[in-house]
Amino acid sequence: MRSTLRFRSAGAIVLLSAVALSSCDKDSSARRAETSIDVGAGPDFFQAIDGGIKLSEAEIKGRNAWHLWSAGNDAFWDEVAGRTGGMVDLLRMLDSRRRGSRFAEMGLINEPGFRVATKQDEFGLWLDERETPESSPIDPKLYGRSSGVLGFRIFPNPKFQGKARDGWNADLFYNDRRYAANPALVRPYRVGVACSACHVAPHPLHPPQDPEKPGWNNLASVIGNQYLHEGRVFAAGARQGTFFWEMLNAQPRGTSDTSRLATDNINNPSAINSIFLLKERLRIAHEESLSGETLLLPETQAGMRVPRLIKDGADSVGFAGAVLRVYVNTGLFHEYWLQTHQLLYGLTKQKPFSIRRARDESAQWRATVAMLPNLQRFFERIEPMHLADAPGGEAYLTRDQALLDRGRTAFAQHCAGCHSSKQPPNETADRQAWFLAQSNDPKFWKNNFLSDEERHPVAEVKTNACRAMATNATADHVWQWFSSDTYKAQAPATIEVWNPYSEENEPFPVTDGRGSYRTPSLVSVWATAPLLHNNSLGRFNGDPSVKGRVEAFQDAIEKLLWPEKRLNRDSIWRTSAECQIELPGALIPEAIRELLGTTIDSDGVFRLGPIPKGTPINLLANIDPQADPAELVALGNRIREVLQQIHDQNLGPEATRLLMKRELAPMLFKLSKCPDLIEDRGHLYGTKLPDADKLALIEFLKTL
């Protein structure tokens, strides 16, 4: 359910750092009329999905809400389309003529029962057509109508009337970038985004023969869509040749950056979560301290046991609070949310999102709160998916019991300390012996979440730190009330990062309660590769068949256990070609243009570049806009001068590296919020085992 996009760059940050742009929505919304919305009510619309499991009425409501409820965010995404000059345009992205390649190109899941449009609709738009009528009509006023793509719901646009309707031209909308980029353009429809947009994917145990043409029985609601290309879905208007396009194109498939519109100015996409064994996860939840408006969230108290759902454990306020934060992040009560941060650039100081205000003023918030118990009940029904139960899965499992026993022993001795929800009593002297004894009992593996749910310092785990460096949940930031006091009080640390210009490791401090990752679960790990929190480990093959999933897992797990097989420094995200930072000139205050002597091109676009091919993307994307303004301006000027010198002198790769090392690298590293560039590093546990133990461990992991 993560689907917001950041638009930023070093050049843009520097240009805008001295002057705040106008606030996003000065008109705070009036109190909405109270409504009695029973979110998710209705028949079992999705009966064949999730292996056809039989659900209670409450569980059905929870699953219906997961697939249908967008919490009023259609208005938000419509507004974002205007503010980004059409770069984010979900209506344009849904062009039916792409239905036959949506999964391959974007990772989107075509809804069964639809086909490619045979003609344009009344407004000239190409939208998927139903092949068969709905068996149980879904209330379009509450949920919109299906777009033909799971998770995207179409609503009529109340502003599309009078002059807006008379001036509408669908051909220009599809074919004229400047027409579609007009901030005043009123589209015929608004598109809402439900959670299923990012979490539904082909079912590992019931994969479709053709992923572009799945049946309902071929889909899983909460496996996490590791095939999603977030940039192509949510920024379909990004143009090749721009830095924005390069940043989004480098993002691994199946990841989402949940701090993009309320930006923390760190490019830190992470893998979209699978959801398994929620009851067990809640059982092992750890106690944390909560205070302030956090206590207005459902079922919270000052000291309580909470799961840590996202990678860095920042949403440590209980199940309800974690889910509500995601809904807000995708547009719930956006009229107020957009007043707490600066959309797109994140240059002004954030303000904490007020839970009290959302509770008092937003009917959608209250409706979402009311449906959360049903959603939790549905999640609690999701069981692990075992390779042995997949069609042809047995062929990928060893029958050598001695090999499996050896792998289980290796797991008990070297993995279970973190990757088990069943832990020895505190007084246990020999933990390894306890795990080894317990691992021989089949009951130990039953309902084992395969994670301790603990936070572990990134300085210890040594994986890429940028997701753990997120600042939005720290004190006085937008998600202050969605993180615990315990999270915000984590001890500072120092990590080592590699500088590609000096080619040396450098220390970097981690402060403000950040710098940890929770242990990822290994439940059904055979089906969810690539690995690590950012999907950086392993080759993405785009194949959701059993064979494709096993091959992706095998590649990833070998790279995990044999680090010499990893990309290492070649995993740094770099620009694939010479590119430019481009911004609509209307977004840049005149005072900033005058300060830096910058002009807008004749087509109304500000450009900074050219940025050389091979430039580390995150050195530009992660500049801290809250750094000293004088240093930011100096950096902006120097970037422009160096880039011009590289271009004018036609410098080669090595000369470019040396120039940037001398002139820019020290400034870039000093002003970066996260200069950790190597993506597939870290998690070296088990890498010292004998090869025979590693091979046995891999065979055992396939059974989990």
XYZ file of C-alpha atoms in Angstrom:
704
model
C 0.000 0.000 0.000
C 2.915 2.189 -0.448
C 2.612 4.330 -3.462
C 3.909 7.860 -3.125
C 6.777 9.309 -5.141
C 9.482 11.773 -4.262
C 10.584 14.448 -6.728
C 13.832 16.011 -5.677
C 17.445 16.447 -6.602
C 20.455 18.250 -5.311
C 20.044 21.038 -7.816
C 16.394 21.530 -6.979
C 17.106 21.432 -3.270
C 19.858 23.992 -3.509
C 17.811 26.302 -5.673
C 14.855 26.249 -3.311
C 16.624 26.032 0.037
C 16.680 29.718 0.872
C 13.010 30.454 0.270
C 10.036 28.329 1.289
C 7.475 27.619 -1.387
C 3.877 28.439 -0.618
C 2.198 25.900 1.650
C 0.338 23.078 -0.011
C -3.212 23.711 1.087
C -3.902 26.901 2.968
C -7.606 26.063 3.137
C -7.782 23.515 5.938
C -10.845 21.395 5.284
C -14.014 22.085 7.177
C -15.308 19.395 9.474
C -16.744 16.677 7.251
C -20.250 15.466 7.814
C -20.367 12.332 9.932
C -21.326 9.238 7.994
C -22.052 5.674 9.023
C -19.778 3.888 6.568
C -19.504 0.141 7.068
C -16.260 -0.213 5.132
C -15.927 -3.570 3.417
C -19.563 -4.564 3.875
C -21.114 -6.730 1.210
C -20.773 -10.250 -0.143
C -17.441 -12.020 -0.574
C -16.443 -10.179 -3.750
C -13.065 -11.947 -3.829
C -14.067 -15.467 -2.875
C -11.676 -17.276 -5.245
C -8.589 -15.302 -4.262
C -6.120 -16.448 -1.542
C -6.543 -20.105 -2.359
C -10.306 -19.964 -1.827
C -10.082 -19.872 1.974
C -13.419 -19.717 3.791
C -13.778 -16.499 5.734
C -16.136 -15.261 8.425
C -18.318 -12.219 7.784
C -15.845 -9.979 9.623
C -12.889 -11.408 7.701
C -14.726 -10.900 4.414
C -15.273 -7.260 5.321
C -11.585 -6.909 6.073
C -10.535 -8.382 2.729
C -13.123 -6.323 0.835
C -11.757 -3.166 2.447
C -8.187 -4.144 1.555
C -9.107 -4.419 -2.107
C -11.675 -1.624 -2.426
C -11.271 1.126 0.189
C -9.203 4.113 -0.915
C -10.275 6.379 1.977
C -11.074 9.336 -0.269
C -7.567 9.529 -1.727
C -8.873 9.915 -5.291
C -9.020 13.665 -4.613
C -5.415 13.558 -3.390
C -4.033 11.788 -6.463
C -5.968 14.143 -8.715
C -4.375 17.102 -6.955
C -0.921 15.539 -7.210
C -1.409 15.153 -10.972
C -1.832 18.922 -11.245
C 0.981 19.810 -8.885
C 3.507 17.574 -10.642
C 2.653 18.856 -14.094
C 1.216 15.474 -15.061
C 4.313 13.557 -14.011
C 2.106 11.640 -11.592
C -1.035 10.862 -13.566
C -2.809 7.638 -12.666
C -5.566 8.152 -15.225
C -3.042 8.342 -18.041
C -1.156 5.363 -16.618
C -4.329 3.236 -16.891
C -4.384 3.460 -20.695
C -6.095 0.202 -21.713
C -3.884 -0.192 -24.753
C -1.123 -1.305 -22.349
C -3.181 -4.082 -20.750
C -1.313 -6.839 -22.588
C 2.044 -5.803 -21.099
C 1.103 -4.234 -17.755
C 2.609 -6.963 -15.618
C 5.860 -7.156 -17.573
C 6.333 -3.388 -17.804
C 4.850 -2.153 -14.530
C 4.157 -5.198 -12.372
C 0.464 -4.328 -12.269
C -2.178 -7.022 -11.836
C -4.898 -7.031 -14.475
C -8.284 -7.658 -12.881
C -9.960 -10.811 -14.196
C -13.149 -10.238 -16.168
C -11.826 -7.252 -18.121
C -10.357 -6.836 -21.599
C -8.561 -4.238 -23.674
C -10.929 -1.423 -24.618
C -12.457 -1.849 -28.057
C -13.296 1.852 -28.261
C -12.842 5.125 -26.411
C -15.353 5.982 -23.710
C -17.633 9.017 -23.790
C -14.711 11.292 -22.898
C -12.315 9.759 -25.407
C -10.378 7.743 -22.810
C -9.059 4.221 -23.290
C -10.167 2.333 -20.176
C -10.526 -1.418 -19.731
C -13.934 -2.877 -20.553
C -15.790 -5.557 -18.624
C -16.150 -8.897 -20.347
C -18.833 -10.058 -17.933
C -21.153 -8.161 -15.590
C -20.287 -7.943 -11.904
C -21.844 -10.860 -10.031
C -22.397 -8.626 -6.995
C -22.256 -4.929 -7.873
C -19.896 -2.872 -5.696
C -21.177 0.503 -4.483
C -19.456 2.967 -6.866
C -20.213 5.973 -4.649
C -18.205 4.445 -1.815
C -15.548 2.495 -3.690
C -15.566 3.860 -7.223
C -15.608 1.402 -10.099
C -12.831 -0.931 -11.108
C -10.299 0.389 -13.578
C -9.453 -3.126 -14.748
C -6.262 -2.978 -12.660
C -6.442 -4.300 -9.115
C -6.204 -1.577 -6.503
C -7.051 1.358 -8.770
C -10.632 2.624 -8.505
C -12.226 5.198 -10.817
C -14.475 7.970 -9.468
C -16.271 10.726 -11.400
C -14.541 14.095 -11.032
C -17.019 16.607 -9.577
C -15.005 19.478 -11.096
C -15.428 18.144 -14.619
C -18.265 20.360 -15.796
C -18.876 23.606 -17.689
C -15.731 25.035 -19.274
C -13.602 22.150 -18.001
C -15.761 19.632 -19.827
C -16.117 21.768 -22.943
C -12.346 22.227 -23.221
C -11.413 18.587 -22.648
C -9.431 16.894 -25.436
C -8.519 13.233 -24.889
C -6.195 13.030 -27.879
C -4.106 15.894 -26.510
C -4.222 14.306 -23.053
C -2.527 11.183 -24.379
C -0.275 12.719 -27.003
C 0.650 16.283 -26.004
C 2.872 16.409 -22.926
C 2.309 20.130 -22.410
C -1.467 19.742 -22.484
C -1.358 16.938 -19.902
C 1.104 18.944 -17.775
C -1.205 21.955 -17.396
C -1.855 22.311 -13.634
C -5.312 23.713 -14.419
C -6.350 20.669 -16.461
C -9.484 19.006 -15.079
C -9.689 15.288 -15.860
C -13.032 13.504 -16.291
C -12.248 11.018 -13.545
C -10.234 10.757 -10.360
C -8.369 7.560 -9.486
C -8.322 6.180 -5.954
C -5.639 3.780 -4.744
C -6.474 0.852 -2.462
C -3.953 -1.256 -0.551
C -4.160 -4.081 -3.070
C -2.432 -1.905 -5.688
C 0.943 -2.738 -4.137
C 0.268 -5.903 -2.149
C -1.610 -8.244 -4.493
C 0.546 -10.466 -6.680
C 0.418 -13.860 -8.370
C -0.205 -16.605 -5.810
C 2.966 -18.676 -5.237
C 0.907 -21.866 -4.873
C -1.500 -21.136 -7.735
C 0.510 -19.152 -10.298
C -1.161 -18.068 -13.545
C -0.058 -19.560 -16.848
C 0.079 -16.014 -18.198
C 0.665 -13.291 -15.571
C -0.984 -10.765 -17.902
C -4.193 -12.858 -17.754
C -4.622 -14.142 -14.200
C -7.789 -15.677 -12.808
C -8.986 -14.790 -9.329
C -7.651 -18.131 -8.085
C -4.169 -17.134 -9.279
C -3.871 -14.168 -6.917
C -2.819 -13.604 -3.306
C -4.015 -10.555 -1.375
C -1.028 -9.853 0.853
C 2.007 -11.629 -0.586
C 3.498 -8.244 -1.525
C 4.005 -7.379 -5.160
C 7.725 -7.934 -5.719
C 7.143 -7.276 -9.423
C 5.863 -3.692 -9.064
C 7.783 -0.955 -10.894
C 6.785 1.957 -8.712
C 8.222 4.671 -10.934
C 6.413 3.509 -14.068
C 3.132 3.227 -12.161
C 3.139 6.388 -10.099
C 5.328 8.606 -12.275
C 4.364 7.529 -15.760
C 5.024 11.072 -16.945
C 8.702 11.056 -15.964
C 10.745 11.683 -19.090
C 13.838 9.730 -20.066
C 16.859 12.002 -20.043
C 15.916 13.589 -16.732
C 17.436 12.867 -13.338
C 13.962 12.013 -11.986
C 13.639 9.251 -14.540
C 17.100 7.930 -13.705
C 16.317 7.843 -9.991
C 13.059 5.987 -10.499
C 14.459 3.655 -13.134
C 17.257 2.521 -10.812
C 14.785 1.607 -8.071
C 14.540 -2.193 -7.726
C 11.298 -3.873 -8.725
C 9.058 -4.803 -5.834
C 10.126 -1.873 -3.663
C 8.333 1.234 -2.489
C 9.634 4.415 -0.904
C 7.138 5.374 1.774
C 8.646 8.825 2.346
C 8.310 10.348 -1.069
C 5.608 12.978 -0.938
C 6.183 13.706 2.738
C 9.813 13.482 1.749
C 12.648 12.883 4.159
C 15.077 13.704 1.314
C 16.518 10.197 1.432
C 16.082 7.894 -1.539
C 15.297 4.738 0.443
C 12.851 2.347 -1.257
C 12.323 -0.953 0.526
C 10.705 -4.283 -0.277
C 6.906 -4.433 -0.118
C 6.016 -6.597 2.864
C 4.394 -9.984 2.800
C 1.950 -10.529 5.649
C 2.010 -13.890 7.419
C 1.180 -15.212 10.911
C -0.043 -11.920 12.338
C -1.306 -13.604 15.525
C 2.173 -14.906 16.264
C 3.649 -11.534 15.434
C 1.337 -9.864 17.905
C 2.171 -12.515 20.524
C 5.888 -11.750 20.426
C 5.475 -7.978 20.169
C 7.838 -6.027 22.407
C 6.831 -3.397 24.939
C 7.456 0.209 24.002
C 6.644 3.558 25.608
C 4.043 5.810 23.977
C 2.998 9.361 24.807
C 1.265 12.498 23.529
C -1.198 12.216 20.662
C -0.009 8.677 20.007
C -2.333 7.677 22.845
C -5.299 8.856 20.735
C -4.712 5.994 18.312
C -6.994 2.987 18.756
C -6.099 0.568 21.576
C -2.967 2.403 22.697
C -1.635 2.974 26.199
C 1.510 4.501 27.676
C 3.306 1.178 27.886
C 2.216 -1.582 25.532
C 3.454 -4.421 23.380
C 3.569 -3.427 19.721
C 4.729 -5.093 16.501
C 7.180 -3.236 14.306
C 5.772 -3.451 10.828
C 8.037 -1.470 8.509
C 11.709 -2.185 7.988
C 13.164 0.244 10.529
C 10.438 -0.359 13.099
C 9.465 3.310 13.104
C 5.695 2.652 13.078
C 5.950 1.209 16.589
C 2.511 2.202 17.874
C 0.429 -0.933 17.381
C -1.293 -2.528 14.416
C -4.013 0.123 14.051
C -1.610 3.049 14.130
C 0.743 1.432 11.637
C -2.068 0.852 9.129
C -3.536 4.327 9.622
C -0.162 5.891 8.895
C -0.094 4.098 5.539
C -3.576 5.342 4.653
C -2.579 8.918 5.485
C 0.613 8.481 3.456
C -1.483 7.600 0.411
C -3.947 10.464 0.740
C -6.367 9.990 3.646
C -7.354 13.461 4.965
C -4.862 14.977 2.538
C -6.374 18.449 2.906
C -4.694 18.609 6.294
C -1.793 16.189 5.718
C -0.402 18.430 2.974
C -0.209 21.265 5.477
C 2.262 19.340 7.632
C 5.019 19.150 5.032
C 6.023 20.638 1.727
C 4.901 18.506 -1.149
C 7.588 17.404 -3.622
C 10.703 19.080 -2.202
C 10.628 18.873 1.592
C 12.476 22.145 2.089
C 10.426 23.577 4.912
C 10.363 22.137 8.403
C 7.777 19.415 8.855
C 5.000 19.553 11.416
C 3.666 16.477 13.222
C 0.427 15.140 11.760
C -2.225 15.638 14.437
C -4.125 12.476 15.275
C -6.578 14.536 17.298
C -7.416 16.695 14.305
C -7.824 13.695 12.006
C -10.102 12.002 14.500
C -12.230 15.110 14.963
C -12.421 16.378 11.377
C -12.208 13.446 8.982
C -15.083 11.045 8.401
C -12.762 8.926 6.259
C -10.356 8.618 9.182
C -13.138 7.453 11.468
C -14.448 5.015 8.864
C -10.967 3.613 8.378
C -10.494 3.227 12.138
C -13.794 1.341 12.334
C -12.765 -1.188 9.675
C -9.340 -2.001 11.164
C -10.518 -4.837 13.468
C -11.959 -6.641 10.448
C -8.757 -6.067 8.496
C -6.749 -7.545 11.351
C -9.018 -10.595 11.457
C -8.446 -11.141 7.749
C -4.675 -10.802 8.087
C -4.691 -13.350 10.906
C -6.033 -15.946 8.479
C -3.050 -15.756 6.120
C -0.891 -18.877 6.475
C 2.623 -19.642 5.189
C 2.924 -20.896 1.628
C 5.107 -23.981 1.387
C 6.991 -25.009 -1.720
C 5.849 -28.590 -1.197
C 2.254 -27.447 -1.819
C 3.059 -25.625 -5.078
C 2.474 -27.350 -8.430
C 5.687 -29.197 -9.207
C 7.219 -27.862 -6.007
C 8.387 -31.272 -4.803
C 10.833 -31.380 -7.697
C 12.767 -28.495 -6.135
C 12.979 -30.114 -2.676
C 15.614 -32.616 -1.693
C 14.636 -36.070 -0.446
C 17.989 -36.474 1.291
C 16.954 -36.468 4.950
C 20.550 -36.295 6.154
C 21.057 -33.134 4.104
C 17.894 -31.575 5.564
C 18.983 -32.519 9.086
C 22.321 -30.839 8.489
C 20.581 -27.724 7.167
C 18.211 -27.614 10.131
C 21.185 -27.890 12.497
C 22.941 -25.023 10.730
C 19.785 -22.938 11.020
C 19.386 -23.705 14.730
C 22.993 -22.846 15.494
C 23.510 -19.823 13.254
C 20.109 -18.327 12.241
C 17.420 -19.041 14.841
C 18.808 -16.552 17.334
C 17.269 -13.805 15.184
C 15.056 -15.738 12.764
C 12.690 -17.417 15.206
C 9.676 -16.061 17.048
C 10.103 -18.856 19.578
C 12.999 -17.930 21.823
C 14.541 -19.664 24.851
C 13.648 -18.525 28.374
C 15.783 -15.644 29.600
C 17.603 -17.860 32.084
C 18.753 -20.285 29.383
C 22.535 -20.531 29.530
C 23.156 -22.279 26.206
C 20.841 -20.763 23.612
C 22.293 -22.740 20.716
C 21.668 -26.007 22.527
C 18.081 -24.934 23.227
C 17.438 -24.080 19.573
C 19.050 -27.322 18.435
C 16.846 -29.399 20.740
C 13.676 -27.496 19.857
C 14.330 -27.627 16.117
C 13.886 -31.411 16.165
C 10.292 -30.983 17.344
C 7.793 -30.275 14.516
C 5.820 -28.088 16.945
C 8.721 -25.615 16.997
C 8.127 -24.808 13.322
C 4.361 -24.589 13.587
C 3.273 -20.910 13.630
C 6.884 -19.781 13.922
C 7.139 -16.287 12.405
C 10.865 -16.886 11.828
C 11.804 -13.479 13.209
C 12.428 -12.199 16.726
C 10.818 -8.823 15.808
C 13.750 -7.094 17.483
C 15.481 -3.985 16.179
C 19.145 -4.542 15.386
C 21.579 -1.642 14.803
C 22.547 -1.163 11.179
C 26.105 -0.649 12.425
C 25.970 -4.316 13.427
C 23.957 -5.734 10.520
C 25.954 -3.625 8.023
C 23.275 -3.607 5.323
C 22.654 -0.384 3.399
C 21.675 2.198 5.987
C 19.432 4.579 4.067
C 16.089 3.025 5.013
C 17.168 3.018 8.648
C 18.111 6.702 8.334
C 14.551 7.884 7.614
C 13.707 10.978 9.660
C 9.931 11.326 9.240
C 9.147 9.452 12.477
C 11.615 11.375 14.643
C 10.635 14.159 17.042
C 8.900 17.203 15.511
C 8.519 15.519 12.106
C 5.399 14.468 10.252
C 5.066 10.981 11.796
C 6.099 11.963 15.327
C 2.881 10.560 16.808
C 3.128 7.342 14.778
C 6.381 6.232 16.435
C 7.053 5.272 20.026
C 9.208 7.131 22.509
C 11.324 3.983 22.597
C 12.053 4.288 18.887
C 12.954 7.960 19.189
C 15.311 7.260 22.118
C 17.560 4.747 20.343
C 21.243 5.328 21.015
C 23.341 7.138 18.379
C 25.968 5.184 16.468
C 28.510 5.513 13.683
C 28.544 3.498 10.474
C 31.169 3.077 7.767
C 30.261 4.160 4.214
C 32.302 3.843 1.039
C 33.178 6.997 -0.882
C 33.392 6.167 -4.621
C 35.530 9.241 -5.288
C 38.161 8.770 -2.594
C 37.652 4.990 -2.827
C 37.901 4.759 0.939
C 35.554 3.985 3.814
C 34.473 6.995 5.840
C 32.633 7.260 9.199
C 29.097 8.623 9.206
C 27.132 9.369 12.417
C 23.584 8.069 12.968
C 21.514 10.181 15.365
C 17.935 11.097 16.352
C 16.780 7.608 17.299
C 17.436 6.114 13.887
C 19.740 3.430 12.602
C 18.104 0.047 13.172
C 16.323 -2.661 11.200
C 13.874 -5.207 12.527
C 14.618 -8.821 11.666
C 12.839 -9.824 8.447
C 10.765 -12.993 8.517
C 11.879 -16.057 6.566
C 8.338 -17.399 6.207
C 7.922 -18.611 2.600
C 11.274 -17.084 1.726
C 11.488 -19.377 -1.323
C 8.734 -17.262 -2.907
C 9.787 -13.724 -2.077
C 13.280 -13.136 -3.528
C 15.200 -10.889 -4.199
C 16.376 -10.491 -0.610
C 17.448 -7.839 1.910
C 15.272 -4.911 2.925
C 15.781 -3.159 -0.427
C 15.471 -6.161 -2.804
C 19.070 -5.537 -3.820
C 20.318 -9.074 -3.352
C 19.581 -11.404 -6.230
C 18.569 -11.180 -9.840
C 15.049 -9.985 -10.639
C 13.611 -12.316 -13.280
C 10.000 -11.111 -13.398
C 8.761 -14.721 -13.430
C 6.036 -15.564 -10.862
C 5.920 -19.259 -11.770
C 7.137 -21.804 -9.218
C 10.241 -22.330 -11.336
C 10.838 -18.584 -11.602
C 10.446 -18.003 -7.864
C 12.794 -20.854 -6.953
C 15.412 -19.646 -9.425
C 15.207 -16.110 -8.009
C 15.543 -17.490 -4.476
C 18.502 -19.689 -5.388
C 20.354 -16.792 -6.957
C 19.654 -14.499 -3.999
C 20.462 -16.975 -1.233
C 23.756 -17.943 -2.840
C 24.738 -14.278 -2.960
C 23.706 -13.915 0.672
C 25.902 -16.805 1.811
C 28.767 -16.260 -0.655
C 29.376 -12.460 -0.585
C 31.966 -12.725 -3.347
C 29.071 -13.395 -5.753
C 27.436 -10.035 -4.996
C 27.662 -6.907 -7.109
C 29.212 -5.044 -4.174
C 30.364 -1.621 -5.465
C 28.627 -2.281 -8.770
C 25.326 -2.267 -6.859
C 25.576 1.523 -6.466
C 22.667 3.117 -8.321
C 24.158 5.311 -11.037
C 22.770 7.371 -13.875
C 22.583 5.174 -16.963
C 23.116 8.078 -19.371
C 23.833 11.776 -19.362
C 20.784 13.518 -17.930
C 19.451 16.786 -16.579
C 17.494 17.940 -13.591
C 14.306 19.495 -14.949
C 11.696 21.436 -12.993
C 8.679 23.425 -14.099
C 9.850 27.018 -13.883
C 6.610 28.077 -12.199
C 7.653 26.120 -9.098
C 10.878 28.101 -8.605
C 10.503 31.446 -6.803
C 11.846 34.463 -8.678
C 14.050 35.348 -5.706
C 15.910 32.051 -6.004
C 16.429 32.438 -9.734
C 17.886 35.902 -9.170
C 20.069 34.706 -6.295
C 21.764 32.062 -8.425
C 21.568 33.913 -11.703
C 19.346 31.181 -13.070
C 16.949 31.592 -15.968
C 14.056 29.549 -17.238
C 14.289 28.123 -20.751
C 11.890 29.301 -23.437
C 9.672 26.247 -22.905
C 9.096 27.199 -19.261
C 11.423 24.558 -17.791
C 14.418 25.066 -15.483
C 17.332 22.722 -16.260
C 20.510 21.844 -14.397
C 23.114 19.644 -16.034
C 24.228 17.767 -17.885
C 24.837 15.230 -15.132
C 27.439 12.728 -16.361
C 26.645 9.096 -17.005
C 27.683 6.986 -14.022
C 27.005 9.617 -11.350
C 25.925 7.965 -8.057
C 22.231 8.805 -7.872
C 21.958 8.982 -4.101
C 24.760 11.502 -3.754
C 22.387 13.963 -5.419
C 19.080 12.579 -4.148
C 20.033 12.573 -0.451
C 21.195 16.165 0.043
C 19.880 17.546 3.349
C 17.774 20.667 2.649
C 17.892 21.609 6.341
C 21.677 22.029 6.224
C 23.299 25.453 6.425
C 21.724 27.606 3.644
C 25.052 29.203 2.736
C 26.617 25.776 2.254
C 23.674 24.652 0.147
C 23.925 27.673 -2.127
C 27.674 27.186 -2.432
C 27.133 23.554 -3.340
C 24.512 24.474 -5.940
C 26.836 26.956 -7.616
C 29.760 24.531 -7.557
C 27.653 21.690 -8.988
C 26.665 23.871 -11.911
C 30.253 24.956 -12.567
C 31.674 21.427 -12.377
C 28.988 19.922 -14.580
C 29.582 22.615 -17.163
C 33.333 21.965 -17.070
C 32.796 18.231 -17.567
C 30.546 18.917 -20.533
C 32.652 21.668 -22.140
C 35.911 19.725 -21.865
C 34.263 16.419 -22.794
C 35.991 14.749 -19.857
C 36.206 10.966 -19.785
C 35.087 8.775 -16.859
C 38.375 8.882 -14.948
C 38.904 12.622 -15.420
C 35.295 13.183 -14.339
C 35.825 11.064 -11.233
C 38.954 12.969 -10.260
C 37.321 16.355 -10.812
C 34.256 15.392 -8.778
C 36.475 13.865 -6.091
C 38.370 17.141 -5.760
C 35.562 19.663 -6.220
C 32.278 18.047 -5.161
C 32.669 14.846 -3.163
C 33.624 16.465 0.167
C 30.663 18.855 -0.036
C 28.232 16.151 -1.183
C 29.208 13.774 1.614
C 29.089 16.518 4.223
C 25.582 17.628 3.224
C 24.121 14.164 2.637
C 21.457 12.675 4.907
C 22.688 9.231 3.891
C 25.855 8.813 1.796
C 25.689 4.992 2.030
C 25.763 3.993 -1.632
C 26.496 0.246 -1.815
C 23.075 -1.414 -1.927
C 23.755 -5.155 -1.503
C 26.234 -5.062 1.354
C 25.936 -6.516 4.845
C 24.207 -9.418 6.599
C 27.348 -11.533 6.655
C 25.966 -14.029 9.168
C 26.560 -17.581 8.004
C 29.049 -16.588 5.350
C 31.913 -18.298 7.220
C 30.193 -21.685 7.296
C 31.681 -24.554 5.280
C 30.201 -24.794 1.792
C 28.546 -28.106 2.659
C 26.678 -26.453 5.545
C 25.624 -23.555 3.310
C 24.228 -25.922 0.673
C 22.361 -27.894 3.322
C 21.006 -24.675 4.836
C 19.667 -23.589 1.450
C 17.807 -26.876 1.035
C 16.299 -26.487 4.488
C 15.234 -22.876 3.862
C 13.222 -24.044 0.847
C 10.977 -26.004 3.214
C 10.017 -23.024 5.390
